[in-house]
Amino acid sequence: MGKIRLNNIRVHANHGCLKEEAIIGSDYRVDLEVSANLSGPAESDRLSETVDYVHLNRIVKEEMSIKSNLLEHVAKRVLNRIFDEINDVDSAEVSVSKLNPPIMGDVESVSVILEAKR
């Protein structure tokens, strides 16, 4: 077993319930961790035998480009795509963070973290 992490994927997107968020958008950070059996690719050194982090990054960016009211919804879509498209993933955790959220306070970010197992 092993883990692959993508840290601090930065995206500008238009999620949120406020009209302004849909027009102006906000900056987001996504962190992703997947678990899979990495013993084979650790020996073979073949990309075809592992979980391709380029594919994971593409899933995150594509799902982040689709507007949602809630971060929970975006995170669930990311997890669904990972399990639909990458059979070798046994479990995954995704954190979607809105940076400088419009919540009437000095808050660096707000995050939603979802995890799932196959």
mmCIF file of C-alpha atoms in Angstrom:
data_model
loop_
_atom_site.group_PDB
_atom_site.id
_atom_site.type_symbol
_atom_site.label_atom_id
_atom_site.label_comp_id
_atom_site.label_asym_id
_atom_site.label_seq_id
_atom_site.Cartn_x
_atom_site.Cartn_y
_atom_site.Cartn_z
ATOM 1 C CA MET A 1 0.000 0.000 0.000
ATOM 2 C CA GLY A 2 1.104 3.566 -0.553
ATOM 3 C CA LYS A 3 -0.144 7.122 -0.885
ATOM 4 C CA ILE A 4 0.086 9.808 -3.515
ATOM 5 C CA ARG A 5 -0.500 13.401 -2.442
ATOM 6 C CA LEU A 6 -1.128 16.484 -4.527
ATOM 7 C CA ASN A 7 -0.577 19.506 -2.314
ATOM 8 C CA ASN A 8 -1.793 23.049 -2.821
ATOM 9 C CA ILE A 9 -3.430 22.817 -6.241
ATOM 10 C CA ARG A 10 -4.308 26.468 -6.840
ATOM 11 C CA VAL A 11 -7.436 27.282 -8.832
ATOM 12 C CA HIS A 12 -9.587 30.345 -9.474
ATOM 13 C CA ALA A 13 -13.249 29.305 -9.614
ATOM 14 C CA ASN A 14 -16.792 30.590 -9.194
ATOM 15 C CA HIS A 15 -18.262 28.543 -6.348
ATOM 16 C CA GLY A 16 -20.557 29.969 -3.695
ATOM 17 C CA CYS A 17 -24.088 31.058 -2.933
ATOM 18 C CA LEU A 18 -23.520 34.794 -3.386
ATOM 19 C CA LYS A 19 -24.097 36.435 -6.784
ATOM 20 C CA GLU A 20 -20.739 38.183 -6.546
ATOM 21 C CA GLU A 21 -18.938 34.850 -6.154
ATOM 22 C CA ALA A 22 -20.449 33.610 -9.403
ATOM 23 C CA ILE A 23 -19.318 36.763 -11.235
ATOM 24 C CA ILE A 24 -15.943 37.578 -9.679
ATOM 25 C CA GLY A 25 -14.919 34.153 -8.418
ATOM 26 C CA SER A 26 -12.464 33.308 -5.669
ATOM 27 C CA ASP A 27 -9.134 31.640 -5.199
ATOM 28 C CA TYR A 28 -9.138 28.055 -3.974
ATOM 29 C CA ARG A 29 -6.655 25.502 -2.733
ATOM 30 C CA VAL A 30 -7.227 21.780 -3.219
ATOM 31 C CA ASP A 31 -5.246 19.051 -1.477
ATOM 32 C CA LEU A 32 -5.707 15.448 -2.511
ATOM 33 C CA GLU A 33 -4.443 12.158 -1.137
ATOM 34 C CA VAL A 34 -5.106 8.741 -2.648
ATOM 35 C CA SER A 35 -4.143 5.301 -1.388
ATOM 36 C CA ALA A 36 -3.274 2.482 -3.756
ATOM 37 C CA ASN A 37 -1.035 -0.538 -4.005
ATOM 38 C CA LEU A 38 2.214 1.044 -5.199
ATOM 39 C CA SER A 39 4.474 -1.979 -4.724
ATOM 40 C CA GLY A 40 4.284 -2.996 -8.403
ATOM 41 C CA PRO A 41 5.241 0.377 -9.876
ATOM 42 C CA ALA A 42 7.882 0.836 -7.169
ATOM 43 C CA GLU A 43 9.627 -2.219 -8.643
ATOM 44 C CA SER A 44 8.791 -1.841 -12.350
ATOM 45 C CA ASP A 45 9.296 1.935 -12.731
ATOM 46 C CA ARG A 46 6.388 2.001 -15.224
ATOM 47 C CA LEU A 47 3.869 4.846 -15.290
ATOM 48 C CA SER A 48 1.245 2.499 -16.705
ATOM 49 C CA GLU A 49 1.247 0.543 -13.421
ATOM 50 C CA THR A 50 0.666 3.430 -11.025
ATOM 51 C CA VAL A 51 -1.874 6.152 -10.292
ATOM 52 C CA ASP A 52 -0.936 9.013 -12.609
ATOM 53 C CA TYR A 53 -0.929 12.271 -10.656
ATOM 54 C CA VAL A 54 -1.344 14.202 -13.900
ATOM 55 C CA HIS A 55 -4.721 12.472 -14.275
ATOM 56 C CA LEU A 56 -5.603 13.331 -10.655
ATOM 57 C CA ASN A 57 -4.691 16.990 -11.208
ATOM 58 C CA ARG A 58 -6.806 17.119 -14.379
ATOM 59 C CA ILE A 59 -9.832 15.733 -12.507
ATOM 60 C CA VAL A 60 -9.469 18.394 -9.809
ATOM 61 C CA LYS A 61 -9.123 21.248 -12.294
ATOM 62 C CA GLU A 62 -12.048 20.083 -14.438
ATOM 63 C CA GLU A 63 -14.384 19.647 -11.475
ATOM 64 C CA MET A 64 -13.327 22.963 -9.953
ATOM 65 C CA SER A 65 -14.290 24.686 -13.222
ATOM 66 C CA ILE A 66 -17.939 23.586 -12.808
ATOM 67 C CA LYS A 67 -19.825 26.024 -10.561
ATOM 68 C CA SER A 68 -21.324 24.716 -7.337
ATOM 69 C CA ASN A 69 -22.996 26.484 -4.447
ATOM 70 C CA LEU A 70 -21.212 24.328 -1.870
ATOM 71 C CA LEU A 71 -17.632 23.145 -1.502
ATOM 72 C CA GLU A 72 -19.027 19.812 -0.319
ATOM 73 C CA HIS A 73 -20.562 19.288 -3.746
ATOM 74 C CA VAL A 74 -17.309 20.001 -5.562
ATOM 75 C CA ALA A 75 -15.344 17.693 -3.264
ATOM 76 C CA LYS A 76 -17.828 14.846 -3.779
ATOM 77 C CA ARG A 77 -17.630 15.240 -7.560
ATOM 78 C CA VAL A 78 -13.832 15.004 -7.388
ATOM 79 C CA LEU A 79 -14.055 11.797 -5.355
ATOM 80 C CA ASN A 80 -16.670 10.312 -7.701
ATOM 81 C CA ARG A 81 -14.483 10.960 -10.748
ATOM 82 C CA ILE A 82 -11.413 9.458 -9.109
ATOM 83 C CA PHE A 83 -13.234 6.218 -8.305
ATOM 84 C CA ASP A 84 -14.959 6.133 -11.705
ATOM 85 C CA GLU A 85 -11.782 6.694 -13.712
ATOM 86 C CA ILE A 86 -8.913 5.187 -11.713
ATOM 87 C CA ASN A 87 -9.491 1.580 -10.685
ATOM 88 C CA ASP A 88 -6.264 1.283 -8.676
ATOM 89 C CA VAL A 89 -7.345 3.856 -6.060
ATOM 90 C CA ASP A 90 -8.519 2.190 -2.849
ATOM 91 C CA SER A 91 -9.316 5.337 -0.858
ATOM 92 C CA ALA A 92 -9.109 9.084 -1.301
ATOM 93 C CA GLU A 93 -9.352 12.269 0.708
ATOM 94 C CA VAL A 94 -9.916 15.690 -0.820
ATOM 95 C CA SER A 95 -9.777 19.071 0.877
ATOM 96 C CA VAL A 96 -11.265 22.074 -0.937
ATOM 97 C CA SER A 97 -10.412 25.436 0.633
ATOM 98 C CA LYS A 98 -11.815 28.845 -0.265
ATOM 99 C CA LEU A 99 -9.146 31.469 0.400
ATOM 100 C CA ASN A 100 -10.213 34.751 1.978
ATOM 101 C CA PRO A 101 -13.908 33.790 2.140
ATOM 102 C CA PRO A 102 -16.497 36.587 2.269
ATOM 103 C CA ILE A 103 -17.694 35.859 5.815
ATOM 104 C CA MET A 104 -17.346 39.248 7.529
ATOM 105 C CA GLY A 105 -14.110 38.486 9.313
ATOM 106 C CA ASP A 106 -10.387 38.075 8.956
ATOM 107 C CA VAL A 107 -10.342 34.406 7.940
ATOM 108 C CA GLU A 108 -7.532 32.978 5.831
ATOM 109 C CA SER A 109 -9.596 30.117 4.451
ATOM 110 C CA VAL A 110 -12.490 27.777 4.996
ATOM 111 C CA SER A 111 -12.139 24.109 4.060
ATOM 112 C CA VAL A 112 -14.305 21.090 3.423
ATOM 113 C CA ILE A 113 -12.681 17.674 3.693
ATOM 114 C CA LEU A 114 -14.314 14.524 2.358
ATOM 115 C CA GLU A 115 -12.933 11.005 2.221
ATOM 116 C CA ALA A 116 -14.155 7.804 0.639
ATOM 117 C CA LYS A 117 -13.131 4.193 0.211
ATOM 118 C CA ARG A 118 -13.821 1.828 -2.639
#
